Amino acid sequence: MADRPPRAGAAPPVLVDAVDEASAATTPAVRATTVQAEPRQDDVSAARRSRGRALVTGIASSLAGKAVGLVAPLLITPIAFSYLGAERYGMWMAITSLTAMALFADFGLGNGLLTRLSRLYATGDRRVAAREIASAYALLTCLAVALLLVLVLSIQLVAWPAFLNVVDPVVARDARAVVLLCFGAFLINIPLALIQRVQYAHQQVGQSNLWQAAGSLVSAALVVAAVAVNAAPVLVIAAAVLAVPLLNLANSICYFGWQQPDLRPRVKDVRASKVRGLLRLGLRFFGLSVLSSIALNIDGFLVGRVLGLHAAANYAVILRMFAVLVLFVTLVNLPLWPANGEALARGDVTWVRRSTRRMVYLSAAVVTLPALCLILGGNDILRLWVRSDDLDHVPVPLFVALAVWSVFLAVAAPLFMVQNSVGLLGAQFLGWAVCLVVAVPLKILLAGRDGLSGVALASALSYGVTVLPAAVVGYRKALASVSAKRSNPIEMEHDGEYIARHRRRPA
């Protein structure tokens, strides 16, 4: 897909956190000219057609590419579960749940970069985009190095076997090595994963997901090879967790080396003002990521502590089937983030509202039909998929609760994409905070009473009464803020300063 913005008749107003210190230097004459500019109707129609084509192409290519990548975890899970055993596999999944909760370790800079680059895609200012990219890479690389040093120095200070409730002494000996591998791969991947945000912002969603699918397939191939040669369990886990950062590195080299060399991160392009701007917006995403990541990924740890690692391993396998559905929802809706950012920068609220409504219906349908199949035949699928006596029979209420939870996630996803595209995250923050407060004690209580079914029921109930209503409220506020900004000459002038500055002189 061409890395160029759709044509438009007027400079788009930039919404949240787009103005930095240099904007104060713009003259009143420039501001007046910018405020008065209005897009022609044919240009608006052309921009909508271009945006719609990009969105459909991005969704279709993402689904096709990720469908290939989904084969990998389906292969890895039964092989790894049987080879590692229930307790060692459960320990690995518990550690993985902790790394998943640490997705906020980039302080929201990846999401902040996506939002800012989406606006710059609308203006076509690649020089400023290169500076945003270089500043983000510099900041996250320094952060990853510092966290790696902390990890290495502290690995002996935490009693990981006791913390993870490991009973088998043989498994306990591998605990620190697995922690080092999982957290180390995660930290290395913090700056390397920025390539995905850059590609998404420039409407190259399919290309990004094809690289991610390749990473999953390489991971599966390495695990199968390690098991085939009877490698040590730690090496099998290493093969699974190191493939993703290696493929992100290869993607970055190809993208910045040959496809977009003018966007290549360079030290000379790093700017303190860009770092501050990314931090301002990124910290909003950081707070949101802290809450949502913990709320969504704490189940593995809680189940391991309350019901034991055997139950945690079983729950992780069951949850992985529904995670496939949630993954499809994410793939379908992520292209909306940059598309909404570009559309709202142009004030095209009508397109955003119509597209969001359609994506809500599509996301719900994508999840509901497969979820019904899992409710009706989930145990048969598990027996065919994971051939192990360690896997327990799953009660139907557990499947039903996870299905409802998945549908709730699907309905909320398109609403979140609108809020993320303009950086209005207050409603989401409140919803996830209340969800976490409600969910943790409720899961502990229902786990003791109903086992794994109680954990799943608590997930569905807490999400449905907290996060889902917050998603609706935040969506309405985001659209209302754009409409109010366009009708307010002072706000339009404020946004016009940023656009005029980027169009007439470098940042």
Coordinates of C-alpha atoms in Angstrom, one line a residue:
M1 CA 0.0 0.0 0.0
A2 CA 1.3 3.4 -0.9
D3 CA 2.8 5.3 2.0
R4 CA 1.0 8.6 1.2
P5 CA -2.0 10.3 2.8
P6 CA -5.3 10.7 1.0
R7 CA -5.8 14.1 -0.7
A8 CA -7.9 16.6 1.1
G9 CA -8.9 20.2 0.4
A10 CA -8.0 21.6 3.7
A11 CA -5.5 21.2 6.5
P12 CA -6.9 18.8 9.1
P13 CA -7.2 20.1 12.6
V14 CA -5.1 18.1 15.0
L15 CA -6.8 17.0 18.2
V16 CA -5.3 16.0 21.5
D17 CA -1.7 16.7 22.5
A18 CA -0.6 17.6 19.0
V19 CA 0.7 21.1 19.8
D20 CA 4.1 21.4 21.2
E21 CA 6.3 24.3 22.3
A22 CA 7.2 25.6 18.9
S23 CA 3.6 26.2 17.9
A24 CA 3.6 29.5 19.8
A25 CA 5.8 31.1 17.2
T26 CA 3.1 30.9 14.4
T27 CA 1.9 34.3 13.3
P28 CA -1.8 35.5 13.6
A29 CA -2.0 35.9 9.9
V30 CA -1.1 32.2 9.3
R31 CA -3.6 31.2 11.9
A32 CA -6.4 33.2 10.3
T33 CA -5.7 31.7 6.9
T34 CA -5.7 28.2 8.4
V35 CA -9.0 28.6 10.3
Q36 CA -10.8 29.9 7.2
A37 CA -9.9 26.9 5.0
E38 CA -12.8 24.6 4.3
P39 CA -12.6 21.2 2.5
R40 CA -14.5 20.9 -0.8
Q41 CA -17.2 18.3 -1.0
D42 CA -15.4 16.3 -3.8
D43 CA -12.2 16.3 -1.7
V44 CA -14.1 15.0 1.3
S45 CA -15.7 12.2 -0.8
A46 CA -12.3 11.3 -2.3
A47 CA -10.7 11.2 1.2
R48 CA -13.6 8.9 2.4
R49 CA -13.2 6.5 -0.5
S50 CA -9.4 6.4 -0.1
R51 CA -9.8 5.8 3.7
G52 CA -12.5 3.2 3.2
R53 CA -10.4 1.3 0.7
A54 CA -7.4 1.4 3.0
L55 CA -9.5 0.1 5.9
V56 CA -11.0 -2.8 4.0
T57 CA -7.6 -3.7 2.5
G58 CA -6.0 -3.5 5.9
I59 CA -8.6 -5.7 7.6
A60 CA -8.6 -8.3 4.9
S61 CA -4.8 -8.6 4.7
S62 CA -4.6 -8.7 8.4
L63 CA -7.0 -11.5 8.7
A64 CA -5.3 -13.5 6.0
G65 CA -1.8 -13.0 7.4
K66 CA -2.8 -13.7 11.0
A67 CA -4.8 -16.8 10.0
V68 CA -1.4 -18.3 9.0
G69 CA 0.1 -17.2 12.3
L70 CA -2.7 -18.8 14.3
V71 CA -1.6 -22.2 13.2
A72 CA 1.6 -21.8 15.3
P73 CA 0.1 -21.6 18.8
L74 CA -2.3 -24.4 18.0
L75 CA 0.7 -26.5 17.2
I76 CA 2.9 -25.3 20.1
T77 CA 0.3 -25.8 22.9
P78 CA -0.2 -29.6 22.7
I79 CA 3.4 -30.3 22.0
A80 CA 4.7 -28.1 24.8
F81 CA 2.1 -29.2 27.2
S82 CA 2.9 -32.9 26.7
Y83 CA 6.7 -32.4 26.6
L84 CA 7.0 -30.0 29.5
G85 CA 4.4 -31.5 31.8
A86 CA 1.5 -29.8 33.5
E87 CA 3.5 -28.1 36.3
R88 CA 6.4 -26.8 34.1
Y89 CA 4.0 -25.6 31.4
G90 CA 1.8 -24.0 34.1
M91 CA 4.9 -22.2 35.5
W92 CA 5.7 -21.0 32.0
M93 CA 2.2 -19.7 31.5
A94 CA 2.2 -18.0 34.9
I95 CA 5.4 -16.2 34.1
T96 CA 3.9 -15.3 30.6
S97 CA 0.9 -13.8 32.3
L98 CA 3.2 -11.6 34.4
T99 CA 5.0 -10.4 31.2
A100 CA 1.7 -9.8 29.6
M101 CA 0.7 -7.6 32.5
A102 CA 3.9 -5.6 31.9
L103 CA 2.9 -4.5 28.5
F104 CA 2.8 -1.0 29.9
A105 CA 6.6 -1.1 30.3
D106 CA 7.0 1.1 27.2
F107 CA 5.1 3.9 29.1
G108 CA 2.5 4.0 26.4
L109 CA 5.1 5.4 23.9
G110 CA 4.2 2.9 21.2
N111 CA 0.5 3.8 21.2
G112 CA 1.4 7.5 21.5
L113 CA 3.6 7.2 18.4
L114 CA 0.8 5.5 16.5
T115 CA -1.6 8.3 17.3
R116 CA 0.9 11.1 16.4
L117 CA 2.1 9.4 13.2
S118 CA -1.5 8.9 12.1
R119 CA -2.0 12.7 12.2
L120 CA 1.3 13.3 10.4
Y121 CA 0.1 10.8 7.8
A122 CA -2.8 13.2 7.1
T123 CA -0.5 16.2 6.7
G124 CA 2.2 14.3 4.7
D125 CA 5.1 15.7 6.7
R126 CA 7.6 12.9 6.6
R127 CA 10.4 15.0 8.0
V128 CA 8.6 15.5 11.2
A129 CA 7.5 11.8 11.2
A130 CA 11.1 10.8 11.0
R131 CA 11.9 12.8 14.1
E132 CA 9.0 11.3 16.0
I133 CA 10.2 7.8 15.1
A134 CA 13.8 8.5 16.0
S135 CA 12.9 10.1 19.3
A136 CA 10.6 7.1 20.2
Y137 CA 13.3 4.6 19.3
A138 CA 16.0 6.4 21.3
L139 CA 13.8 6.7 24.4
L140 CA 12.6 3.1 24.4
T141 CA 16.1 1.7 23.7
C142 CA 17.4 3.5 26.8
L143 CA 14.5 2.2 28.8
A144 CA 14.9 -1.4 27.7
V145 CA 18.7 -1.4 28.5
A146 CA 18.0 0.0 32.0
L147 CA 15.3 -2.6 32.7
L148 CA 17.5 -5.4 31.4
L149 CA 20.2 -4.4 33.9
V150 CA 17.6 -4.3 36.7
L151 CA 16.4 -7.8 35.7
V152 CA 19.9 -9.3 35.7
L153 CA 20.8 -7.8 39.0
S154 CA 17.5 -8.8 40.7
I155 CA 17.0 -12.3 39.3
Q156 CA 18.5 -13.9 42.5
L157 CA 16.8 -11.6 44.9
V158 CA 13.2 -13.0 44.3
A159 CA 12.3 -16.5 45.5
W160 CA 10.7 -17.3 42.1
P161 CA 9.9 -21.0 42.9
A162 CA 7.9 -20.1 46.0
F163 CA 6.4 -17.0 44.4
L164 CA 5.1 -19.2 41.5
N165 CA 4.0 -22.0 43.9
V166 CA 6.2 -24.6 42.2
V167 CA 6.1 -27.9 44.1
D168 CA 8.3 -30.2 42.0
P169 CA 12.0 -29.5 42.9
V170 CA 13.2 -30.4 39.4
V171 CA 10.8 -27.8 37.9
A172 CA 11.9 -25.3 40.6
R173 CA 15.5 -25.4 39.5
D174 CA 14.4 -24.0 36.1
A175 CA 12.3 -21.2 37.5
R176 CA 14.9 -18.5 37.4
A177 CA 16.1 -19.4 33.9
V178 CA 12.6 -19.3 32.5
V179 CA 11.9 -16.0 34.3
L180 CA 15.1 -14.5 32.7
L181 CA 14.2 -15.8 29.3
C182 CA 10.6 -14.6 29.3
F183 CA 11.3 -11.2 30.8
G184 CA 14.5 -10.7 28.8
A185 CA 12.8 -11.4 25.5
F186 CA 10.0 -9.1 26.5
L187 CA 12.3 -6.2 27.3
I188 CA 14.4 -6.7 24.2
N189 CA 11.2 -6.5 22.2
I190 CA 10.1 -3.2 23.6
P191 CA 12.0 -1.0 21.1
L192 CA 11.9 -3.6 18.4
A193 CA 8.0 -3.7 18.5
L194 CA 7.8 -0.1 17.4
I195 CA 8.1 -1.2 13.8
Q196 CA 4.5 -2.5 14.1
R197 CA 3.2 0.9 15.2
V198 CA 5.0 2.7 12.4
Q199 CA 3.6 0.4 9.8
Y200 CA 0.1 0.7 11.2
A201 CA 0.2 4.5 11.2
H202 CA 1.3 4.4 7.5
Q203 CA -1.6 2.2 6.5
Q204 CA 0.6 -0.9 6.1
V205 CA -1.4 -3.1 8.4
G206 CA -1.3 -6.3 6.3
Q207 CA 2.5 -6.1 5.9
S208 CA 2.9 -5.7 9.7
N209 CA 0.7 -8.7 10.4
L210 CA 2.4 -10.9 7.9
W211 CA 5.7 -10.3 9.7
Q212 CA 4.0 -11.2 13.0
A213 CA 2.6 -14.3 11.5
A214 CA 6.1 -15.3 10.3
G215 CA 7.3 -14.8 13.9
S216 CA 4.7 -17.2 15.1
L217 CA 5.5 -19.8 12.5
V218 CA 9.3 -19.6 13.2
S219 CA 8.5 -20.0 16.9
A220 CA 6.5 -23.1 16.2
A221 CA 9.2 -24.6 14.0
L222 CA 11.9 -24.0 16.6
V223 CA 9.7 -25.6 19.4
V224 CA 9.0 -28.6 17.2
A225 CA 12.7 -28.9 16.4
A226 CA 13.7 -28.6 20.0
V227 CA 11.3 -31.3 21.1
A228 CA 12.3 -33.5 18.2
V229 CA 16.0 -33.5 19.4
N230 CA 14.9 -33.9 23.1
A231 CA 16.3 -30.5 24.1
A232 CA 16.3 -29.4 27.7
P233 CA 12.9 -27.9 28.7
V234 CA 14.5 -24.4 29.1
L235 CA 15.7 -24.5 25.5
V236 CA 12.2 -25.4 24.3
I237 CA 10.8 -22.4 26.1
A238 CA 13.7 -20.2 24.7
A239 CA 12.8 -21.3 21.2
A240 CA 9.2 -20.2 21.8
V241 CA 9.9 -16.7 23.3
L242 CA 12.9 -15.5 21.3
A243 CA 11.4 -15.9 17.8
V244 CA 9.2 -12.8 18.0
P245 CA 12.0 -10.2 18.8
L246 CA 14.2 -11.7 16.1
L247 CA 11.5 -11.3 13.5
N248 CA 10.7 -7.8 14.6
L249 CA 14.4 -7.0 14.2
A250 CA 14.4 -8.5 10.6
N251 CA 11.2 -6.5 9.8
S252 CA 12.8 -3.2 11.0
I253 CA 15.9 -3.8 8.9
C254 CA 13.9 -4.5 5.8
Y255 CA 11.5 -1.5 6.4
F256 CA 14.0 1.2 7.3
G257 CA 16.8 -0.2 5.1
W258 CA 14.9 -0.6 1.8
Q259 CA 11.2 0.4 2.0
Q260 CA 11.3 3.7 3.9
P261 CA 14.9 4.9 4.3
D262 CA 13.8 8.5 4.8
L263 CA 12.1 7.4 8.0
R264 CA 15.1 5.5 9.3
P265 CA 15.8 6.3 13.0
R266 CA 18.9 8.4 13.2
V267 CA 20.6 10.0 16.2
K268 CA 20.6 13.4 14.5
D269 CA 16.8 13.3 14.3
V270 CA 16.2 12.8 18.0
R271 CA 14.5 15.9 19.5
A272 CA 13.9 16.7 23.1
S273 CA 10.6 18.4 22.2
K274 CA 9.4 15.2 20.4
V275 CA 10.4 13.1 23.4
R276 CA 8.4 15.4 25.7
G277 CA 5.4 15.3 23.3
L278 CA 5.5 11.5 23.1
L279 CA 5.8 11.2 26.9
R280 CA 2.8 13.5 27.4
L281 CA 0.5 11.4 25.2
G282 CA 2.2 8.1 26.1
L283 CA 1.7 8.5 29.8
R284 CA -2.1 8.5 29.2
F285 CA -1.8 5.2 27.4
F286 CA 0.6 4.0 30.1
G287 CA -2.0 4.5 32.9
L288 CA -4.6 2.8 30.8
S289 CA -2.3 -0.1 29.9
V290 CA -1.4 -0.7 33.5
L291 CA -5.0 -1.2 34.4
S292 CA -6.2 -3.1 31.4
S293 CA -3.2 -5.4 31.1
I294 CA -3.5 -6.5 34.8
A295 CA -7.2 -6.9 34.6
L296 CA -7.1 -9.1 31.5
N297 CA -4.0 -11.2 32.4
I298 CA -4.2 -11.7 36.1
D299 CA -6.3 -14.9 35.8
G300 CA -3.3 -17.2 35.3
F301 CA -1.5 -15.9 38.4
L302 CA -4.7 -15.9 40.6
V303 CA -5.7 -19.4 39.5
G304 CA -2.2 -20.7 40.2
R305 CA -2.2 -19.2 43.7
V306 CA -5.8 -20.2 44.6
L307 CA -6.3 -23.5 42.8
G308 CA -2.8 -24.7 42.0
L309 CA -0.6 -24.8 38.9
H310 CA -2.4 -27.8 37.5
A311 CA -5.6 -25.8 37.4
A312 CA -3.7 -22.8 36.0
A313 CA -2.3 -25.0 33.1
N314 CA -5.8 -26.3 32.3
Y315 CA -7.3 -22.8 32.4
A316 CA -4.5 -21.4 30.2
V317 CA -5.3 -24.0 27.5
I318 CA -9.1 -23.3 27.6
L319 CA -8.5 -19.6 27.6
R320 CA -6.2 -19.8 24.6
M321 CA -9.1 -21.0 22.4
F322 CA -11.1 -17.9 23.3
A323 CA -8.0 -15.8 23.0
V324 CA -8.0 -16.7 19.3
L325 CA -11.4 -15.1 19.0
V326 CA -10.3 -11.9 20.8
L327 CA -7.2 -11.8 18.6
F328 CA -9.4 -11.7 15.5
V329 CA -11.4 -8.9 17.0
T330 CA -8.1 -7.0 17.6
L331 CA -7.0 -7.6 14.1
V332 CA -10.3 -6.4 12.6
N333 CA -10.4 -3.2 14.7
L334 CA -6.7 -2.1 14.9
P335 CA -6.8 -0.6 11.4
L336 CA -9.6 1.7 12.7
W337 CA -7.1 3.4 15.0
P338 CA -5.1 5.3 12.3
A339 CA -8.1 5.5 10.0
N340 CA -10.1 7.3 12.8
G341 CA -7.2 9.5 13.6
E342 CA -6.9 10.7 10.0
A343 CA -10.6 11.1 9.6
L344 CA -11.1 13.0 12.9
A345 CA -8.1 15.2 12.1
R346 CA -10.2 16.3 9.0
G347 CA -13.3 16.6 11.1
D348 CA -15.1 13.7 9.3
V349 CA -17.2 12.6 12.3
T350 CA -19.9 11.1 10.0
W351 CA -17.5 8.6 8.5
V352 CA -16.2 7.6 12.0
R353 CA -19.7 7.1 13.4
R354 CA -20.8 5.0 10.5
S355 CA -17.7 2.9 10.4
T356 CA -17.7 2.3 14.2
R357 CA -21.3 1.1 14.1
R358 CA -20.5 -1.4 11.3
M359 CA -17.4 -2.6 13.1
V360 CA -19.4 -3.2 16.3
Y361 CA -21.7 -5.5 14.4
L362 CA -18.9 -7.2 12.5
S363 CA -16.8 -7.8 15.7
A364 CA -19.8 -9.3 17.6
A365 CA -20.5 -11.6 14.7
V366 CA -16.9 -12.7 14.4
V367 CA -16.9 -13.8 18.0
T368 CA -20.5 -15.0 18.6
L369 CA -20.6 -17.8 16.0
P370 CA -17.3 -19.5 16.9
A371 CA -18.1 -19.1 20.6
L372 CA -21.3 -21.0 20.2
C373 CA -19.4 -23.8 18.6
L374 CA -17.0 -23.9 21.6
I375 CA -19.9 -24.0 24.0
L376 CA -21.5 -27.0 22.1
G377 CA -18.3 -29.0 21.4
G378 CA -15.5 -27.4 23.4
N379 CA -14.5 -30.6 25.2
D380 CA -14.3 -32.6 22.0
I381 CA -12.1 -29.9 20.4
L382 CA -9.8 -30.0 23.5
R383 CA -9.5 -33.8 23.4
L384 CA -8.5 -33.6 19.7
W385 CA -6.2 -30.6 20.2
V386 CA -4.4 -31.5 23.5
R387 CA -3.9 -35.2 23.8
S388 CA -3.0 -35.4 27.5
D389 CA -4.4 -37.1 30.5
D390 CA -3.4 -34.0 32.6
L391 CA -6.2 -32.0 30.9
D392 CA -9.5 -32.1 32.9
H393 CA -13.0 -32.2 31.6
V394 CA -14.4 -28.6 31.2
P395 CA -17.9 -27.8 32.5
V396 CA -20.3 -26.1 30.1
P397 CA -20.8 -23.0 32.4
L398 CA -17.0 -22.3 32.0
F399 CA -17.4 -22.2 28.2
V400 CA -20.6 -20.0 28.4
A401 CA -18.9 -17.4 30.7
L402 CA -15.9 -17.1 28.5
A403 CA -18.1 -16.8 25.4
V404 CA -20.0 -13.9 27.0
W405 CA -16.8 -12.2 28.1
S406 CA -15.5 -12.5 24.5
V407 CA -18.6 -10.9 23.0
F408 CA -18.3 -8.0 25.5
L409 CA -14.7 -7.5 24.4
A410 CA -15.7 -7.5 20.8
V411 CA -18.4 -4.9 21.2
A412 CA -16.2 -2.5 23.1
A413 CA -13.2 -2.8 20.8
P414 CA -14.4 -0.4 18.0
L415 CA -15.5 2.1 20.6
F416 CA -12.0 2.1 22.1
M417 CA -10.4 2.7 18.7
V418 CA -12.2 6.1 18.4
Q419 CA -11.1 7.2 21.8
N420 CA -7.5 6.0 21.2
S421 CA -7.2 7.9 17.9
V422 CA -7.7 11.3 19.6
G423 CA -6.1 10.5 22.9
L424 CA -9.2 10.9 25.1
L425 CA -8.8 8.0 27.6
G426 CA -10.5 9.2 30.7
A427 CA -13.6 7.1 30.5
Q428 CA -11.5 4.0 29.7
F429 CA -9.3 4.7 32.6
L430 CA -12.2 4.9 35.0
G431 CA -13.8 1.8 33.6
W432 CA -10.7 -0.4 33.9
A433 CA -9.9 0.9 37.4
V434 CA -13.4 0.0 38.7
C435 CA -13.2 -3.3 36.8
L436 CA -9.9 -4.3 38.6
V437 CA -11.3 -3.3 42.0
V438 CA -14.4 -5.5 41.4
A439 CA -12.8 -8.4 39.5
V440 CA -9.9 -9.5 41.7
P441 CA -11.9 -10.2 44.9
L442 CA -14.8 -11.5 42.9
K443 CA -12.5 -14.0 41.1
I444 CA -11.0 -15.2 44.4
L445 CA -14.4 -15.6 45.9
L446 CA -16.0 -17.5 43.0
A447 CA -12.8 -19.6 42.4
G448 CA -13.1 -21.0 45.9
R449 CA -16.8 -21.7 45.4
D450 CA -17.1 -22.8 41.7
G451 CA -13.5 -23.4 40.6
L452 CA -12.5 -22.3 37.1
S453 CA -16.1 -21.6 36.1
G454 CA -16.3 -19.0 38.9
V455 CA -13.2 -17.3 37.6
A456 CA -14.6 -17.1 34.1
L457 CA -18.0 -15.9 35.4
A458 CA -16.3 -13.2 37.4
S459 CA -14.4 -12.0 34.3
A460 CA -17.7 -11.6 32.3
L461 CA -19.6 -9.9 35.1
S462 CA -16.9 -7.4 36.1
Y463 CA -16.3 -6.4 32.5
G464 CA -19.9 -6.1 31.5
V465 CA -20.8 -3.8 34.4
T466 CA -17.7 -1.6 34.3
V467 CA -15.6 -1.4 31.1
L468 CA -18.4 -1.9 28.6
P469 CA -20.5 1.1 29.8
A470 CA -17.3 3.2 30.0
A471 CA -16.6 2.3 26.4
V472 CA -19.9 3.7 25.3
V473 CA -19.6 6.9 27.3
G474 CA -16.0 7.5 26.2
Y475 CA -17.0 7.0 22.5
R476 CA -19.7 9.6 22.7
K477 CA -17.4 12.1 24.5
A478 CA -14.7 11.6 21.8
L479 CA -17.1 12.5 19.0
A480 CA -18.6 15.4 20.9
S481 CA -15.1 16.8 21.6
V482 CA -14.3 16.8 17.9
S483 CA -17.6 18.5 17.0
A484 CA -17.1 21.1 19.7
K485 CA -13.6 21.8 18.6
R486 CA -14.6 22.4 15.0
S487 CA -17.4 24.8 16.0
N488 CA -15.1 26.8 18.3
P489 CA -12.9 29.4 16.5
I490 CA -10.5 29.5 19.4
E491 CA -10.0 25.8 19.4
M492 CA -9.7 25.8 15.6
E493 CA -7.1 28.5 15.8
H494 CA -5.2 26.4 18.4
D495 CA -5.1 23.4 16.0
G496 CA -4.4 25.6 13.0
E497 CA -1.1 26.7 14.6
Y498 CA 0.2 23.2 14.5
I499 CA -0.8 22.5 10.9
A500 CA 0.5 25.8 9.6
R501 CA 3.8 25.3 11.3
H502 CA 4.3 21.8 9.9
R503 CA 3.3 22.8 6.4
R504 CA 5.4 26.0 6.2
R505 CA 8.5 25.2 8.1
P506 CA 10.2 22.1 9.7
A507 CA 9.5 21.3 13.3

